[in-house]
Coordinates of C-alpha atoms in Angstrom, one line a residue:
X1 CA 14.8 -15.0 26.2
X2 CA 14.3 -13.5 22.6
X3 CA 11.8 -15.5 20.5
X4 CA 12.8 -16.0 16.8
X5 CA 10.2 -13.7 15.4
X6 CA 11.8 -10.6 17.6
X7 CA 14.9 -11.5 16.4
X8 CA 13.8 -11.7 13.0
X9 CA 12.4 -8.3 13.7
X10 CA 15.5 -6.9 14.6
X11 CA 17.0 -8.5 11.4
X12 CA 14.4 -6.7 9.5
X13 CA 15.2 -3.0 11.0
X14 CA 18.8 -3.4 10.5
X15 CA 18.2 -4.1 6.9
X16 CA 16.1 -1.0 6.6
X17 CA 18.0 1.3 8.5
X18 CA 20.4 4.0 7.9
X19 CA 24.2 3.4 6.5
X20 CA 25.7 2.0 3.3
X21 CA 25.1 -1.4 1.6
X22 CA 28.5 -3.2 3.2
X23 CA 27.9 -1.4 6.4
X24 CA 24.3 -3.0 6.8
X25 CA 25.6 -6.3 5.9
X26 CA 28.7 -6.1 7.9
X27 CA 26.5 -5.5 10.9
X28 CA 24.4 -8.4 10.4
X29 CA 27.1 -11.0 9.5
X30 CA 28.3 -9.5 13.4
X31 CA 24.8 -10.1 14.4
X32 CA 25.0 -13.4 13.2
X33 CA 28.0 -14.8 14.5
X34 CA 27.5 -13.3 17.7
X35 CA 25.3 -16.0 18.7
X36 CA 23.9 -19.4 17.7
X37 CA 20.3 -18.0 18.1
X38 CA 20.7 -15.2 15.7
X39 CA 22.7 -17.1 12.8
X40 CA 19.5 -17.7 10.9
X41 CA 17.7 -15.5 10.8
X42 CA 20.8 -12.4 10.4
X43 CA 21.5 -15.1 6.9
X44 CA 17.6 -15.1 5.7
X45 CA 18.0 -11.5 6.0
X46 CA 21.5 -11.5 4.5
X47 CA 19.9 -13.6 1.5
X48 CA 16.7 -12.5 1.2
X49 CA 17.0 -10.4 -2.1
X50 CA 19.3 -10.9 -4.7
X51 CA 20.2 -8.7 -7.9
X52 CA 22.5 -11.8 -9.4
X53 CA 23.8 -14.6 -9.4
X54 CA 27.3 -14.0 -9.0
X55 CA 27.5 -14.2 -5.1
X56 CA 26.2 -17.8 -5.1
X57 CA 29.1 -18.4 -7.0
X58 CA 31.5 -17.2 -4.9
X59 CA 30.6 -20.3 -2.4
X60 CA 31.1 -22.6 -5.6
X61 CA 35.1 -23.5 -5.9
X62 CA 34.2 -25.3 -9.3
X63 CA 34.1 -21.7 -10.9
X64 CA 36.1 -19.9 -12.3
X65 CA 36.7 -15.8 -14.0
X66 CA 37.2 -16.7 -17.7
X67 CA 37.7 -13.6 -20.2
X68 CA 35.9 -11.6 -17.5
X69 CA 33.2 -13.9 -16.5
X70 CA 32.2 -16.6 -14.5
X71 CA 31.4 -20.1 -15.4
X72 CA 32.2 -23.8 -14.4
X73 CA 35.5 -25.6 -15.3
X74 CA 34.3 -28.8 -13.5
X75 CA 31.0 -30.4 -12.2
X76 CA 29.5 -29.4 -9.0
X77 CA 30.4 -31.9 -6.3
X78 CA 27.3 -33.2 -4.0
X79 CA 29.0 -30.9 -1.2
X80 CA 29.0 -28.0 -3.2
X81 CA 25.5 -28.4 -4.0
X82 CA 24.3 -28.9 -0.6
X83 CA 26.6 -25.7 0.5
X84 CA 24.9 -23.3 -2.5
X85 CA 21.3 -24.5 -1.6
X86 CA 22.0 -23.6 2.1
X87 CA 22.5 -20.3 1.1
X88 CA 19.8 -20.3 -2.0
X89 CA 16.3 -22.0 0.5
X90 CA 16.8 -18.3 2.2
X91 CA 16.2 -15.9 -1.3
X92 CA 12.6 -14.9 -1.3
X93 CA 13.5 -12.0 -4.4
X94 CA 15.2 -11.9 -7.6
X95 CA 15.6 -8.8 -8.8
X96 CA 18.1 -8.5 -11.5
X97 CA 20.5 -5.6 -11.4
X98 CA 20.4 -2.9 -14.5
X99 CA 23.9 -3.8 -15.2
X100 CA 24.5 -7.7 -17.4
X101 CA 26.3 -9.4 -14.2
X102 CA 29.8 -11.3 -15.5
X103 CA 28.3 -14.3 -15.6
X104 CA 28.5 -16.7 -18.7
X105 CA 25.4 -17.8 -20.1
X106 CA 26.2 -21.8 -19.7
X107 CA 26.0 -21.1 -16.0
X108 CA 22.5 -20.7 -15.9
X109 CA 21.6 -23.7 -17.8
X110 CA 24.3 -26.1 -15.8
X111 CA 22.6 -25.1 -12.5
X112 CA 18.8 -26.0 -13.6
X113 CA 20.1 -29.7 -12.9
X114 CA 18.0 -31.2 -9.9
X115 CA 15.7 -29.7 -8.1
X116 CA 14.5 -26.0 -8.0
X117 CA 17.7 -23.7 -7.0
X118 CA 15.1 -20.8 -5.1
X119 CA 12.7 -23.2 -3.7
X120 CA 11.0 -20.6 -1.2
X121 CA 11.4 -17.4 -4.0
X122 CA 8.3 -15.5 -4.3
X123 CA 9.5 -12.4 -6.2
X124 CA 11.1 -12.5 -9.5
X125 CA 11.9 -9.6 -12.1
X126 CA 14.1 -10.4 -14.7
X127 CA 15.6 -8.2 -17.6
X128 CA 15.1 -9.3 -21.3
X129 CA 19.1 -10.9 -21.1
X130 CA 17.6 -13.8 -18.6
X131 CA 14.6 -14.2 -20.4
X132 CA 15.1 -16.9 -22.6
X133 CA 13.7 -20.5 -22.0
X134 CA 17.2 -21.5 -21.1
X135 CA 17.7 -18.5 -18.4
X136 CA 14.5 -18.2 -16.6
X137 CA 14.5 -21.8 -16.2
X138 CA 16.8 -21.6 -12.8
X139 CA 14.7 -19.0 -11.5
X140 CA 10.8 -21.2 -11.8
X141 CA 9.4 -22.7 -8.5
X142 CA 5.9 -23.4 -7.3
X143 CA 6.6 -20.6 -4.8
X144 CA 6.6 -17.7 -6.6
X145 CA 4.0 -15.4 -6.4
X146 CA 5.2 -11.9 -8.2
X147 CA 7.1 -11.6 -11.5
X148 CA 7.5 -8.9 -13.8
X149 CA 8.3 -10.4 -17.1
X150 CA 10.4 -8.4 -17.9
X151 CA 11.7 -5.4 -16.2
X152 CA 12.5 -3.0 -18.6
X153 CA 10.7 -2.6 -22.3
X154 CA 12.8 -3.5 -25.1
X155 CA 12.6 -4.4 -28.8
X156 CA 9.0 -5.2 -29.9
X157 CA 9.7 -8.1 -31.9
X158 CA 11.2 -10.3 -29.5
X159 CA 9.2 -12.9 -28.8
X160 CA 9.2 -14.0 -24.8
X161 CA 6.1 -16.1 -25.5
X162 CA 7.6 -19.5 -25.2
X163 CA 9.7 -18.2 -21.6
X164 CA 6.3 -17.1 -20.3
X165 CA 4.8 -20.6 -21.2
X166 CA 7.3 -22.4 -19.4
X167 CA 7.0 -19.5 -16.6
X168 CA 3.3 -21.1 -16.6
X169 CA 3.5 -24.5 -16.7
X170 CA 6.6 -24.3 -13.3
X171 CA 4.5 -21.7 -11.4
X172 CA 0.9 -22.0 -12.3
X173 CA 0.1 -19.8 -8.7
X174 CA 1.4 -16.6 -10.0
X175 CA -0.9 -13.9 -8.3
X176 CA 1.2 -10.7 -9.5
X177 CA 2.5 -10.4 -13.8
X178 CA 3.6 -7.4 -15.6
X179 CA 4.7 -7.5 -19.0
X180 CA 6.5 -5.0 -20.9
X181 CA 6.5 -3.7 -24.0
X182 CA 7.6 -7.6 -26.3
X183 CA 6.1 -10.0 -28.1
X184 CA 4.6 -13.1 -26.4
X185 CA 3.0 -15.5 -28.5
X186 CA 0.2 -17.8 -27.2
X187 CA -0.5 -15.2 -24.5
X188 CA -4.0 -16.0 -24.1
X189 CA -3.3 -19.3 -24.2
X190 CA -0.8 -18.4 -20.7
X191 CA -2.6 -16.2 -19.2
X192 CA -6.0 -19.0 -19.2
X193 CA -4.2 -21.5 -16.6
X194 CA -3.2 -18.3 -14.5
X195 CA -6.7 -19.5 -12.4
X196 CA -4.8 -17.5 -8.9
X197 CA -3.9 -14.3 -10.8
X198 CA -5.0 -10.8 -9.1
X199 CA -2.6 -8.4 -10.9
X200 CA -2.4 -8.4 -14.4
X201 CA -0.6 -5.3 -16.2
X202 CA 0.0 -6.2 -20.2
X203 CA 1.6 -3.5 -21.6
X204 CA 2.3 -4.9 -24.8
X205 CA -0.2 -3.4 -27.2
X206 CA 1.7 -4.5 -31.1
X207 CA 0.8 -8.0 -30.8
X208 CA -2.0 -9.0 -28.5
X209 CA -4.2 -12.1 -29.6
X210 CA -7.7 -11.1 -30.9
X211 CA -9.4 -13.2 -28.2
X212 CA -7.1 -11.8 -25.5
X213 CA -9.7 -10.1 -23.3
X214 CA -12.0 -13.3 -23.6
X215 CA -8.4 -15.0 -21.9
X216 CA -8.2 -12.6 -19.0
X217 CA -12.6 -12.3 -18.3
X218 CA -12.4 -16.0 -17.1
X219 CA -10.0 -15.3 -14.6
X220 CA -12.1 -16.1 -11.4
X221 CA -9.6 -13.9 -9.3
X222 CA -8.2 -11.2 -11.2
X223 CA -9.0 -7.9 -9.2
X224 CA -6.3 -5.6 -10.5
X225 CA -6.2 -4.7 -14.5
X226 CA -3.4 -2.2 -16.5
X227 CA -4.0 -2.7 -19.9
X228 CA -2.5 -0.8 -22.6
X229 CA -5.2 -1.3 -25.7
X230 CA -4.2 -1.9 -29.3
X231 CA -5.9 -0.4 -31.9
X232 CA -8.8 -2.3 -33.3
X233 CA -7.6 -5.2 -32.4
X234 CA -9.5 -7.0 -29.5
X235 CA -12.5 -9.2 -29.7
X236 CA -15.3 -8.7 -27.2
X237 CA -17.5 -11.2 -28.1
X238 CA -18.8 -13.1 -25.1
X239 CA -17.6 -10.8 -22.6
X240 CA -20.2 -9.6 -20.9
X241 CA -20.8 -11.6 -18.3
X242 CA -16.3 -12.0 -17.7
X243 CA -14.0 -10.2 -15.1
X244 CA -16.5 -11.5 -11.6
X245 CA -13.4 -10.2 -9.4
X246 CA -12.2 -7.2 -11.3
X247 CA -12.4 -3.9 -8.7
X248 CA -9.4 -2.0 -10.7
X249 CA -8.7 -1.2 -13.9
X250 CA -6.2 1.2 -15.8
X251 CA -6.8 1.5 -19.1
X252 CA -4.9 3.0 -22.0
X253 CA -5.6 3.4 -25.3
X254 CA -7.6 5.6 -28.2
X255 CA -10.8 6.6 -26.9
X256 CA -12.5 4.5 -29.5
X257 CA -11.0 1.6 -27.7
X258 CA -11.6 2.6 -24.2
X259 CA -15.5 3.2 -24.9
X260 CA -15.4 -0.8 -26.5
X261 CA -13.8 -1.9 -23.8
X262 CA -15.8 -0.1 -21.2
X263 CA -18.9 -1.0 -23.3
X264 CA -19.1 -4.9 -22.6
X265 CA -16.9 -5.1 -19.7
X266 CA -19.4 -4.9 -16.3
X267 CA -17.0 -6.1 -13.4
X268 CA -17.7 -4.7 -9.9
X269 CA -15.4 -1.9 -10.7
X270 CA -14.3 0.5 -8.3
X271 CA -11.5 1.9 -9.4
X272 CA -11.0 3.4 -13.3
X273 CA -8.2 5.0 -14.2
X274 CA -8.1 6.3 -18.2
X275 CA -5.2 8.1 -19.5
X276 CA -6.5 8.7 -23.4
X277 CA -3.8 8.8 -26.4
X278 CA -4.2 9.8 -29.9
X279 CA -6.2 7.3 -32.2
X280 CA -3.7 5.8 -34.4
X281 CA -6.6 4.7 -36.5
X282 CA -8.5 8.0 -37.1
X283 CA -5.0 9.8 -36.7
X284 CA -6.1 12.3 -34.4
X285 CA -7.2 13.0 -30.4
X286 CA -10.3 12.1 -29.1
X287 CA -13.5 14.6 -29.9
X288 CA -16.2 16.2 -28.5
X289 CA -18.5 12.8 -28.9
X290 CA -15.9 10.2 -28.6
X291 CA -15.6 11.3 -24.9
X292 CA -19.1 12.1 -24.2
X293 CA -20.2 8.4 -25.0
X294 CA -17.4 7.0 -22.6
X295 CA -18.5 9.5 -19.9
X296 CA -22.0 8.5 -20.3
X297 CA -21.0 4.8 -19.4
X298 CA -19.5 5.3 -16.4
X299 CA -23.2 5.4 -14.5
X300 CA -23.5 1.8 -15.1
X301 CA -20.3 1.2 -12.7
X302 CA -22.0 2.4 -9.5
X303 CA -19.6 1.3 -7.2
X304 CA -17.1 3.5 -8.3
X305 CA -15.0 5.3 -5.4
X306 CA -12.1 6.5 -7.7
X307 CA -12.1 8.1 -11.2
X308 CA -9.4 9.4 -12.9
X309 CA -9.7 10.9 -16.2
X310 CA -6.3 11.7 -17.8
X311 CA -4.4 12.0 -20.9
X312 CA -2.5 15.1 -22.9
X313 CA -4.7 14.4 -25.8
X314 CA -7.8 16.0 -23.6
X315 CA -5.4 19.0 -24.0
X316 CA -6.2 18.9 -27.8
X317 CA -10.0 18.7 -27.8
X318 CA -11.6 21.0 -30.5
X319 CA -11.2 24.9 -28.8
X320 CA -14.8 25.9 -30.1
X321 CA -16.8 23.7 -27.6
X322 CA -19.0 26.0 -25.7
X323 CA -19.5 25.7 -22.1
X324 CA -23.1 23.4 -22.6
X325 CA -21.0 21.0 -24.7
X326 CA -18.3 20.8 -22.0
X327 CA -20.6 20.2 -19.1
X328 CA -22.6 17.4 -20.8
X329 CA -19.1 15.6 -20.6
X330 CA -19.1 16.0 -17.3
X331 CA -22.4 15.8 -15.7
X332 CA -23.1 11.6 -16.4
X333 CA -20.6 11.7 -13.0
X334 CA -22.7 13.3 -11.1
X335 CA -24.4 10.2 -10.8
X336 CA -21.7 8.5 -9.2
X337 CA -22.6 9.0 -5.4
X338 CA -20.2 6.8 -4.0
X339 CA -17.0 8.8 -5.4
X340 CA -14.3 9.4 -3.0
X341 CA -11.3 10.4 -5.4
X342 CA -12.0 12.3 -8.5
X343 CA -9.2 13.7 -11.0
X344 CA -10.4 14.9 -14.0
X345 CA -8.4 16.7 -17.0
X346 CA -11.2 17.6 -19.3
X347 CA -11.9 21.2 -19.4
X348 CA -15.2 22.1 -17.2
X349 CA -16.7 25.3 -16.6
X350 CA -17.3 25.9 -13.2
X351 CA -20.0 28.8 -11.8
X352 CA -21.4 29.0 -8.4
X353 CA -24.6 27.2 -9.9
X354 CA -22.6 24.2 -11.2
X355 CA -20.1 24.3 -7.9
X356 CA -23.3 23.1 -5.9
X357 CA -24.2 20.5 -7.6
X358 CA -20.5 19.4 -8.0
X359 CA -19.7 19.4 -4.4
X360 CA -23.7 18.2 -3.4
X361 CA -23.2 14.9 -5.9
X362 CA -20.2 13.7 -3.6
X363 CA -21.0 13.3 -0.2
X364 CA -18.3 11.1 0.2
X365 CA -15.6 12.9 -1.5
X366 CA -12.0 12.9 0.0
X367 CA -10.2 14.3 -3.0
X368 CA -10.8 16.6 -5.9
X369 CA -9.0 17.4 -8.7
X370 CA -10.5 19.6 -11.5
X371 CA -7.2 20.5 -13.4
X372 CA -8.5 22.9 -16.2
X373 CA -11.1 25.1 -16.0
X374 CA -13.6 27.1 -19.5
X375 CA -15.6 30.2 -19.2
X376 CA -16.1 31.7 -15.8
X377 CA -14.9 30.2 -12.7
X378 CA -16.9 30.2 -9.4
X379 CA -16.4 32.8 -6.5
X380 CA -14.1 32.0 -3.5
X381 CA -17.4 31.9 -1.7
X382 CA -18.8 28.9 -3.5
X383 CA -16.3 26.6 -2.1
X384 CA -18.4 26.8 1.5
X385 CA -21.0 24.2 -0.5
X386 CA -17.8 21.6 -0.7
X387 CA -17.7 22.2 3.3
X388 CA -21.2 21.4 3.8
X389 CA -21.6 18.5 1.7
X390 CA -18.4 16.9 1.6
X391 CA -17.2 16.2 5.0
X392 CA -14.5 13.7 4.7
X393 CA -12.4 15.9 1.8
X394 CA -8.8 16.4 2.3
X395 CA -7.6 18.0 -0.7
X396 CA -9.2 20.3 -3.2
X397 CA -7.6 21.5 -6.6
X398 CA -10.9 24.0 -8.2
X399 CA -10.3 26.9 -10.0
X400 CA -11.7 30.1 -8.1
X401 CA -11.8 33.6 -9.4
X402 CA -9.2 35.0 -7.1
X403 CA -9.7 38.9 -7.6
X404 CA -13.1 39.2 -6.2
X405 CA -12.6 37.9 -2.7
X406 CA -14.1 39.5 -0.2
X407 CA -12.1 40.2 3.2
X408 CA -15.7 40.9 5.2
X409 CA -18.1 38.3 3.5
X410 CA -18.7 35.4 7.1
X411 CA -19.0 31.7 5.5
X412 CA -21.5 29.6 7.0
X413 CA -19.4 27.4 9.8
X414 CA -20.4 23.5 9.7
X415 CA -20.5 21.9 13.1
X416 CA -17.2 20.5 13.4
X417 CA -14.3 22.4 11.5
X418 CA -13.9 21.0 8.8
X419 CA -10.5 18.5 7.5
X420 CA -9.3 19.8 4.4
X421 CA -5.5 20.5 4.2
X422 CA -4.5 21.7 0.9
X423 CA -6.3 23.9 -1.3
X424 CA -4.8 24.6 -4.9
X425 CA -6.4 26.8 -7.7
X426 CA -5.4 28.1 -11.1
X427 CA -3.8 31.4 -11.3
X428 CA -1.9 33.8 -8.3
X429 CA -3.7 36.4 -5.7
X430 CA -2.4 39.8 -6.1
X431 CA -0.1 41.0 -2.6
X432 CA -3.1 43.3 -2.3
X433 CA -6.5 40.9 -2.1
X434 CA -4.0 37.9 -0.3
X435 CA -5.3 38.5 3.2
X436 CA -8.5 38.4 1.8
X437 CA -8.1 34.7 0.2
X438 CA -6.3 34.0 3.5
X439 CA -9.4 35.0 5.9
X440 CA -12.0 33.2 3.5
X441 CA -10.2 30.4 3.2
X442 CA -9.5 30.0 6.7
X443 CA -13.1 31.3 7.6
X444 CA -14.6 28.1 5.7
X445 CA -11.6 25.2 5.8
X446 CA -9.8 26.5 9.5
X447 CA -7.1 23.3 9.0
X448 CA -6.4 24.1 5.9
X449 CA -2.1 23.6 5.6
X450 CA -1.0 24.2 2.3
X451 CA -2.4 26.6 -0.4
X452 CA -1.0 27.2 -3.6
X453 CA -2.0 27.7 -7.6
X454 CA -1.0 24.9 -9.5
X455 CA 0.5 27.0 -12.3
X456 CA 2.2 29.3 -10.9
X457 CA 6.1 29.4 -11.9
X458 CA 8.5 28.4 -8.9
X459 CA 10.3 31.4 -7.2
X460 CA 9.7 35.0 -7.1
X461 CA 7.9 36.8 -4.8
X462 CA 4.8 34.3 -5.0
X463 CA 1.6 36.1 -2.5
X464 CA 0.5 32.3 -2.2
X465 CA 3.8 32.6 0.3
X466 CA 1.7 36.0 2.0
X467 CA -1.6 33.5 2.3
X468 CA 0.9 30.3 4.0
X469 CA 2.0 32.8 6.1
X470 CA -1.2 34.6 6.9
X471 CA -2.7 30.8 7.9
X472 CA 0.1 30.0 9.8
X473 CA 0.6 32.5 12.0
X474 CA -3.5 32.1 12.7
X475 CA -2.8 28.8 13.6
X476 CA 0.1 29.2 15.9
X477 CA -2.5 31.9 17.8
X478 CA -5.3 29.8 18.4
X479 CA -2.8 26.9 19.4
X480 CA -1.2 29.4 22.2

């Protein structure tokens, strides 16, 4: 005898399987009416997402199409509301379609009479057309968990601040938000009674309260942060003992901002993401200083496992810092033992010398991305120090000099070969020293899978193909 959960289960692959839309939903109505035992759960499948509102009203025979849309010529009857919430207890997500359904807007408000329409919904995103306090009204339930608030970004100046407070006060156990690019007035005032929040991702930088961070700092189970900064804006007084959950954040913002944010803000971070843009204040990218001060805070975040270091104003920084300049960026994250995933887009010069201590500050390093390299670069050789000390790295983007390898030099083997799959470096091999690059590489990372340069154009007679092909065919060898 199949148990409900199987059949749920079954429900579940035939909704993610292959075919068309109709033909997935033909095939569980079938599944449905096949048997008594599968009816419900083949219609909480059937129901479990929805992208409008329009096929609840299909089961309504009050409504009616008027000049293309939708709406009610008479009241519901009691049977017809017990028939739409049969059909409405079984939609767990809302997710409104990009295209306005043809639905007039007095339908919305007529069916917020009574109790909650979606009483077991748990995902909502709405676009900015079923925002308004008379809209999102039908959509509010204690249940819901996840809302993005709303989809897409829109005009600036319109103001979804009284919506979200009545998002708020109808489902104060929100755990996901995201809010796009409007205006929200009173949003610290919101976001305060939000005490089950984890996610929070405010990306709504023209008009955020002064005393917004002190709003979210309080949050006793906020763990997830993507914050887009305003300029000068923000407040940090009293924050330094706020945020007791937060483990991720993703900031962006001028780097005058980021370095006062990262300045009083001490949660047990480990995961920072920064993606830098230009200071609208200064009018101009971030300098030689502005970075250095950020870099030398992230120390005091010891915890850290992932670090990402972003932003095409890096690209801009002033072209006459010398090597010594660029490396004191960098070295403050040496200290940072615990790193396992490292992408940084700040120019570094990389030797042999500096490879060592690169690759013997991580010993816990499963990724590495150095995207852009200044002066000299360090010999294909140097990369046997990343296979010593790092024994859990995967993937590895470090520019190498490529025209020196040598075909003869034997790397120093590590006890067990070691995991890394894909190698990229700046730049292309010449068809001549490719075999070379092929041996070394294979001589010091033997499961190596992919190899490329990250800049090289797409097509032509690439010798990164040669190198592929060279590991390849030594792999299919040793596997005969």
């Amino acid at each position: 005898m199949l148990y409900d959960d199987i059949i749920r289960l079954i429900c579940a692959e035939i909704l993610d399987g292959p075919g068309d839309y109709l033909a997935i939903q033909s095939n569980l109505l079938s599944l449905g009416l096949a048997s008594r035992m599968f009816l419900n759960p083949a219609l909480d499948a059937l129901w479990n997402r929805l992208e409008s509102i329009e096929p609840l009203l299909l089961v309504l025979p009050e409504t009616a199409l008027v000049n293309g849309k939708k709406m009610f010529l008479r009241p519901i009857a009691p049977s017809s509301w017990v028939r739409l919430h049969f059909y409405t207890s079984r939609v767990r997500e809302f997710c409104s379609d990009w295209e306005l359904p043809a639905v007039h807007d007095s339908v919305y408000a007529y069916l917020c009479q009574g109790r909650p329409i979606f009483p077991k919904l748990r995902t909502l995103e709405l676009h900015h057309h079923l925002c308004t306090s008379d809209s999102v009204t039908l959509f509010l339930t204690p249940s819901l968990r996840v809302v993005s608030w709303p989809m897409e970004e829109g005009d600036a100046s319109s103001d979804l601040g009284p919506s979200l407070a009545v998002l708020v006060s109808k489902s104060p156990r929100l755990r996901s938000l995201t809010l796009t690019e409007y205006t929200y007035s009173g949003l610290s005032l919101s976001l305060r009674r939000l005490c089950a929040l984890e996610y929070l991702s405010a990306r709504c930088p023209y008009d955020l309260e002064v005393n917004f961070v002190q709003a979210i700092a309080v949050l006793p189970k906020l763990t997830n942060l993507d914050l887009t900064l305003p300029a000068g804006v923000l407040d940090y007084t009293g924050v330094e003992s706020g945020f007791p959950s937060l483990t991720k954040i993703v900031l962006r913002g001028s780097s005058s901002d980021t370095r006062r944010f990262l300045a009083v803000a001490r949660p047990p971070l480990q995961a920072l993401f920064i993606d830098w843009t230009f200071d609208p204040v200064m009018d101009q990218s971030p300098g030689q200083a502005d970075i250095a001060a950020i870099t030398h805070l992230l120390p005091s975040f010891p915890f850290l496992r992932e670090l990402l270091i972003d932003g095409e104003a890096l690209l801009l920084l002033p072209t006459d810092l010398d090597e010594l300049q660029l490396w004191s960026i960098f070295e403050p994250l040496l200290e940072l033992k615990r790193l396992e995933y490292l992408f940084y887009q700040i120019p570094l010069p990389v030797s042999d010398q500096k490879t060592v201590r690169i690759a013997s500050a991580f010993p816990h390093l499963k990724g590495l991305c150095l995207y852009h390299s200044a002066g000299g670069l360090s010999s294909l050789e140097s990369l046997a120090h990343f296979a010593r000390h790092c024994p859990d790295l995967k993937t590895l983007r470090y520019p190498i000099e490529l025209q020196t390898a040598n075909p003869s030099t034997m790397f120093p083997r590590t006890l067990s070969p070691h995991p890394l799959h894909t190698f990229e470096t700046k730049g292309e091999p010449s068809v001549m020293n490719a075999p070379a690059i092929a041996l070394g590489l294979y001589q010091i990372f033997p499961n190596l899978v992919v190899v490329g340069g990250w800049d090289v154009a797409i097509g032509g007679n690439s010798s990164w193909r040669l190198v592929n092909e060279i590991l390849r065919n030594r792999n299919r060898h040793l596997e005969k």
